[in-house]
Amino acid sequence: MSQMLDPITQNHVWKAAASLADGFAGIFSQETIERYIAESVDLLGGSKLYVFVPVLAHRFARERLKALAQTEGLIVKEMPEVLFVCVHNAGRSQMAAGLVKMRSEGRIHVRSAGSDPGEEINPAVVMAMQEVGVDMSEEFPKPLTDEVVRAAEVVITMGCGDACPIYPGKRYEDWTLDDPADHDLDTVRRIRDEIDGRVQLLIDQLLA
């Protein structure tokens, strides 16, 4: 997919790679960063937001590189790390991640991913989250990658089966929740509130 980019977009992608090289100077080589951003462009190729691929690839590659650096002991973890995984990363896992960010007031670092990521976040999910003060306008579905699993202390799955790799020493949970896809706003609100209750309990446990 990265080979199909027009020259202007490709130029923006390599500018994003240069920015990451500055941010990870002394941690990763230029070659590693270029490989990660090219791979990230390919992984995000199905998104409806593809017109914004340089920005999204930059953000996605940055999180992957940060997770890789954490697992290899190249940067220090400053707070607990949680990963939420569902199928499309367009509903449940996005709501959980957004609620953790808000409820923990930045004291927990959270990521989300999908075993088969969708094209965009469910609009009803975006609306339901806005109602409780969570802005999801900059979020987008992301594929599950190995380094983000390895970086997390807690991995919470939501209906994605065996898609998530298992590593020893991590806490794994499976939250049984309805999928908000194709449901009305009232149903999405109910799912949001159920996730919120679980999230607040999780935060209390991690920050105790």
GROMACS .gro file of C-alpha atoms in nm:
model
  208
    1MET     CA    1   0.000   0.000   0.000
    2SER     CA    2   0.285   0.244   0.082
    3GLN     CA    3   0.407   0.205  -0.278
    4MET     CA    4   0.067   0.329  -0.403
    5LEU     CA    5   0.091   0.670  -0.233
    6ASP     CA    6   0.110   0.973  -0.455
    7PRO     CA    7   0.444   1.161  -0.443
    8ILE     CA    8   0.313   1.444  -0.223
    9THR     CA    9   0.166   1.206   0.036
   10GLN     CA   10   0.481   0.993   0.025
   11ASN     CA   11   0.688   1.304   0.093
   12HIS     CA   12   0.473   1.383   0.397
   13VAL     CA   13   0.520   1.026   0.521
   14TRP     CA   14   0.898   1.056   0.505
   15LYS     CA   15   0.880   1.391   0.682
   16ALA     CA   16   0.688   1.210   0.955
   17ALA     CA   17   0.967   0.950   0.966
   18ALA     CA   18   1.224   1.228   1.004
   19SER     CA   19   1.025   1.373   1.294
   20LEU     CA   20   1.018   1.032   1.463
   21ALA     CA   21   1.392   0.996   1.407
   22ASP     CA   22   1.444   1.317   1.604
   23GLY     CA   23   1.213   1.198   1.881
   24PHE     CA   24   1.382   0.859   1.913
   25ALA     CA   25   1.739   0.975   1.853
   26GLY     CA   26   1.983   0.750   2.036
   27ILE     CA   27   1.714   0.484   2.086
   28PHE     CA   28   1.638   0.350   1.739
   29SER     CA   29   1.821   0.372   1.409
   30GLN     CA   30   1.688   0.563   1.110
   31GLU     CA   31   1.638   0.230   0.933
   32THR     CA   32   1.422   0.093   1.214
   33ILE     CA   33   1.208   0.406   1.220
   34GLU     CA   34   1.161   0.408   0.844
   35ARG     CA   35   1.064   0.040   0.854
   36TYR     CA   36   0.808   0.101   1.129
   37ILE     CA   37   0.645   0.397   0.960
   38ALA     CA   38   0.628   0.217   0.624
   39GLU     CA   39   0.472  -0.084   0.794
   40SER     CA   40   0.231   0.142   0.981
   41VAL     CA   41   0.120   0.302   0.654
   42ASP     CA   42   0.047  -0.044   0.515
   43LEU     CA   43  -0.140  -0.154   0.829
   44LEU     CA   44  -0.361   0.155   0.819
   45GLY     CA   45  -0.429   0.125   0.447
   46GLY     CA   46  -0.796   0.028   0.483
   47SER     CA   47  -0.898   0.331   0.687
   48LYS     CA   48  -1.152   0.576   0.551
   49LEU     CA   49  -0.917   0.837   0.692
   50TYR     CA   50  -0.653   0.734   0.443
   51VAL     CA   51  -0.629   1.093   0.317
   52PHE     CA   52  -0.472   1.171   0.657
   53VAL     CA   53  -0.232   0.877   0.641
   54PRO     CA   54   0.090   1.075   0.712
   55VAL     CA   55  -0.052   1.206   1.040
   56LEU     CA   56  -0.207   0.874   1.141
   57ALA     CA   57   0.098   0.671   1.043
   58HIS     CA   58   0.316   0.906   1.247
   59ARG     CA   59   0.099   0.864   1.556
   60PHE     CA   60   0.061   0.488   1.512
   61ALA     CA   61   0.433   0.432   1.450
   62ARG     CA   62   0.524   0.655   1.746
   63GLU     CA   63   0.312   0.447   1.984
   64ARG     CA   64   0.456   0.122   1.844
   65LEU     CA   65   0.813   0.250   1.878
   66LYS     CA   66   0.747   0.372   2.232
   67ALA     CA   67   0.604   0.032   2.324
   68LEU     CA   68   0.904  -0.142   2.167
   69ALA     CA   69   1.145   0.082   2.358
   70GLN     CA   70   0.963   0.005   2.682
   71THR     CA   71   0.976  -0.371   2.635
   72GLU     CA   72   1.346  -0.357   2.550
   73GLY     CA   73   1.425  -0.141   2.852
   74LEU     CA   74   1.539   0.153   2.639
   75ILE     CA   75   1.298   0.396   2.805
   76VAL     CA   76   1.151   0.383   3.154
   77LYS     CA   77   0.783   0.315   3.214
   78GLU     CA   78   0.647   0.597   3.423
   79MET     CA   79   0.298   0.461   3.484
   80PRO     CA   80   0.090   0.142   3.449
   81GLU     CA   81   0.018   0.033   3.091
   82VAL     CA   82  -0.318  -0.108   2.983
   83LEU     CA   83  -0.418  -0.245   2.642
   84PHE     CA   84  -0.781  -0.291   2.535
   85VAL     CA   85  -0.847  -0.519   2.239
   86CYS     CA   86  -1.174  -0.583   2.056
   87VAL     CA   87  -1.246  -0.695   1.700
   88HIS     CA   88  -1.280  -0.368   1.509
   89ASN     CA   89  -1.131  -0.114   1.756
   90ALA     CA   90  -1.430   0.099   1.666
   91GLY     CA   91  -1.646   0.070   1.977
   92ARG     CA   92  -1.581  -0.114   2.303
   93SER     CA   93  -1.202  -0.089   2.320
   94GLN     CA   94  -1.208   0.276   2.214
   95MET     CA   95  -1.465   0.361   2.481
   96ALA     CA   96  -1.264   0.179   2.748
   97ALA     CA   97  -0.943   0.354   2.649
   98GLY     CA   98  -1.109   0.695   2.647
   99LEU     CA   99  -1.268   0.638   2.985
  100VAL     CA  100  -0.938   0.524   3.140
  101LYS     CA  101  -0.766   0.839   3.012
  102MET     CA  102  -1.036   1.058   3.163
  103ARG     CA  103  -1.095   0.874   3.490
  104SER     CA  104  -0.726   0.819   3.569
  105GLU     CA  105  -0.642   1.182   3.492
  106GLY     CA  106  -0.338   1.073   3.296
  107ARG     CA  107  -0.197   0.843   3.564
  108ILE     CA  108  -0.240   0.531   3.348
  109HIS     CA  109  -0.111   0.498   2.994
  110VAL     CA  110  -0.362   0.322   2.775
  111ARG     CA  111  -0.366   0.183   2.423
  112SER     CA  112  -0.636   0.013   2.218
  113ALA     CA  113  -0.632  -0.207   1.910
  114GLY     CA  114  -0.844  -0.438   1.697
  115SER     CA  115  -0.789  -0.793   1.578
  116ASP     CA  116  -0.966  -0.692   1.255
  117PRO     CA  117  -0.981  -0.311   1.266
  118GLY     CA  118  -1.269  -0.129   1.107
  119GLU     CA  119  -1.265   0.172   0.880
  120GLU     CA  120  -1.384   0.430   1.132
  121ILE     CA  121  -1.506   0.464   1.489
  122ASN     CA  122  -1.880   0.404   1.531
  123PRO     CA  123  -2.045   0.750   1.517
  124ALA     CA  124  -2.285   0.654   1.798
  125VAL     CA  125  -1.982   0.569   2.013
  126VAL     CA  126  -1.829   0.910   1.941
  127MET     CA  127  -2.155   1.078   2.039
  128ALA     CA  128  -2.202   0.873   2.356
  129MET     CA  129  -1.848   0.951   2.467
  130GLN     CA  130  -1.892   1.322   2.399
  131GLU     CA  131  -2.184   1.316   2.643
  132VAL     CA  132  -1.947   1.220   2.928
  133GLY     CA  133  -1.672   1.459   2.826
  134VAL     CA  134  -1.446   1.235   2.617
  135ASP     CA  135  -1.341   1.380   2.282
  136MET     CA  136  -1.272   1.100   2.032
  137SER     CA  137  -1.234   1.319   1.724
  138GLU     CA  138  -0.866   1.229   1.685
  139GLU     CA  139  -0.901   0.856   1.751
  140PHE     CA  140  -0.899   0.594   1.476
  141PRO     CA  141  -0.910   0.212   1.454
  142LYS     CA  142  -0.564   0.055   1.487
  143PRO     CA  143  -0.450  -0.301   1.419
  144LEU     CA  144  -0.315  -0.517   1.698
  145THR     CA  145   0.064  -0.541   1.692
  146ASP     CA  146   0.300  -0.750   1.899
  147GLU     CA  147   0.494  -0.469   2.066
  148VAL     CA  148   0.188  -0.305   2.223
  149VAL     CA  149   0.088  -0.637   2.380
  150ARG     CA  150   0.438  -0.688   2.516
  151ALA     CA  151   0.445  -0.337   2.665
  152ALA     CA  152   0.121  -0.373   2.862
  153GLU     CA  153   0.095  -0.497   3.219
  154VAL     CA  154  -0.279  -0.552   3.176
  155VAL     CA  155  -0.442  -0.678   2.855
  156ILE     CA  156  -0.820  -0.669   2.840
  157THR     CA  157  -0.997  -0.838   2.551
  158MET     CA  158  -1.355  -0.783   2.442
  159GLY     CA  159  -1.483  -1.051   2.211
  160CYS     CA  160  -1.172  -1.099   1.997
  161GLY     CA  161  -1.118  -1.464   2.090
  162ASP     CA  162  -0.764  -1.597   2.063
  163ALA     CA  163  -0.632  -1.314   1.845
  164CYS     CA  164  -0.423  -1.162   2.124
  165PRO     CA  165  -0.085  -1.328   2.189
  166ILE     CA  166  -0.024  -1.454   2.541
  167TYR     CA  167   0.292  -1.354   2.726
  168PRO     CA  168   0.384  -1.471   3.077
  169GLY     CA  169   0.376  -1.225   3.363
  170LYS     CA  170   0.086  -1.021   3.234
  171ARG     CA  171  -0.264  -0.985   3.368
  172TYR     CA  172  -0.525  -1.092   3.114
  173GLU     CA  173  -0.898  -1.034   3.143
  174ASP     CA  174  -1.186  -1.088   2.903
  175TRP     CA  175  -1.476  -0.849   2.945
  176THR     CA  176  -1.803  -0.988   2.810
  177LEU     CA  177  -1.983  -0.690   2.662
  178ASP     CA  178  -2.236  -0.631   2.388
  179ASP     CA  179  -2.094  -0.498   2.063
  180PRO     CA  180  -2.226  -0.144   2.000
  181ALA     CA  181  -2.213  -0.193   1.622
  182ASP     CA  182  -2.550  -0.137   1.453
  183HIS     CA  183  -2.720  -0.040   1.780
  184ASP     CA  184  -2.902   0.281   1.864
  185LEU     CA  185  -2.761   0.552   2.087
  186ASP     CA  186  -2.950   0.437   2.398
  187THR     CA  187  -2.794   0.091   2.369
  188VAL     CA  188  -2.450   0.240   2.316
  189ARG     CA  189  -2.498   0.453   2.627
  190ARG     CA  190  -2.580   0.140   2.829
  191ILE     CA  191  -2.266  -0.034   2.701
  192ARG     CA  192  -2.062   0.279   2.775
  193ASP     CA  193  -2.188   0.292   3.132
  194GLU     CA  194  -2.113  -0.077   3.187
  195ILE     CA  195  -1.760  -0.024   3.058
  196ASP     CA  196  -1.725   0.283   3.279
  197GLY     CA  197  -1.804   0.083   3.590
  198ARG     CA  198  -1.544  -0.179   3.501
  199VAL     CA  199  -1.290   0.090   3.415
  200GLN     CA  200  -1.328   0.265   3.749
  201LEU     CA  201  -1.271  -0.062   3.932
  202LEU     CA  202  -0.963  -0.132   3.719
  203ILE     CA  203  -0.822   0.214   3.789
  204ASP     CA  204  -0.872   0.171   4.163
  205GLN     CA  205  -0.681  -0.158   4.147
  206LEU     CA  206  -0.392  -0.024   3.938
  207LEU     CA  207  -0.345   0.295   4.139
  208ALA     CA  208  -0.397   0.144   4.483
   0.00000   0.00000   0.00000
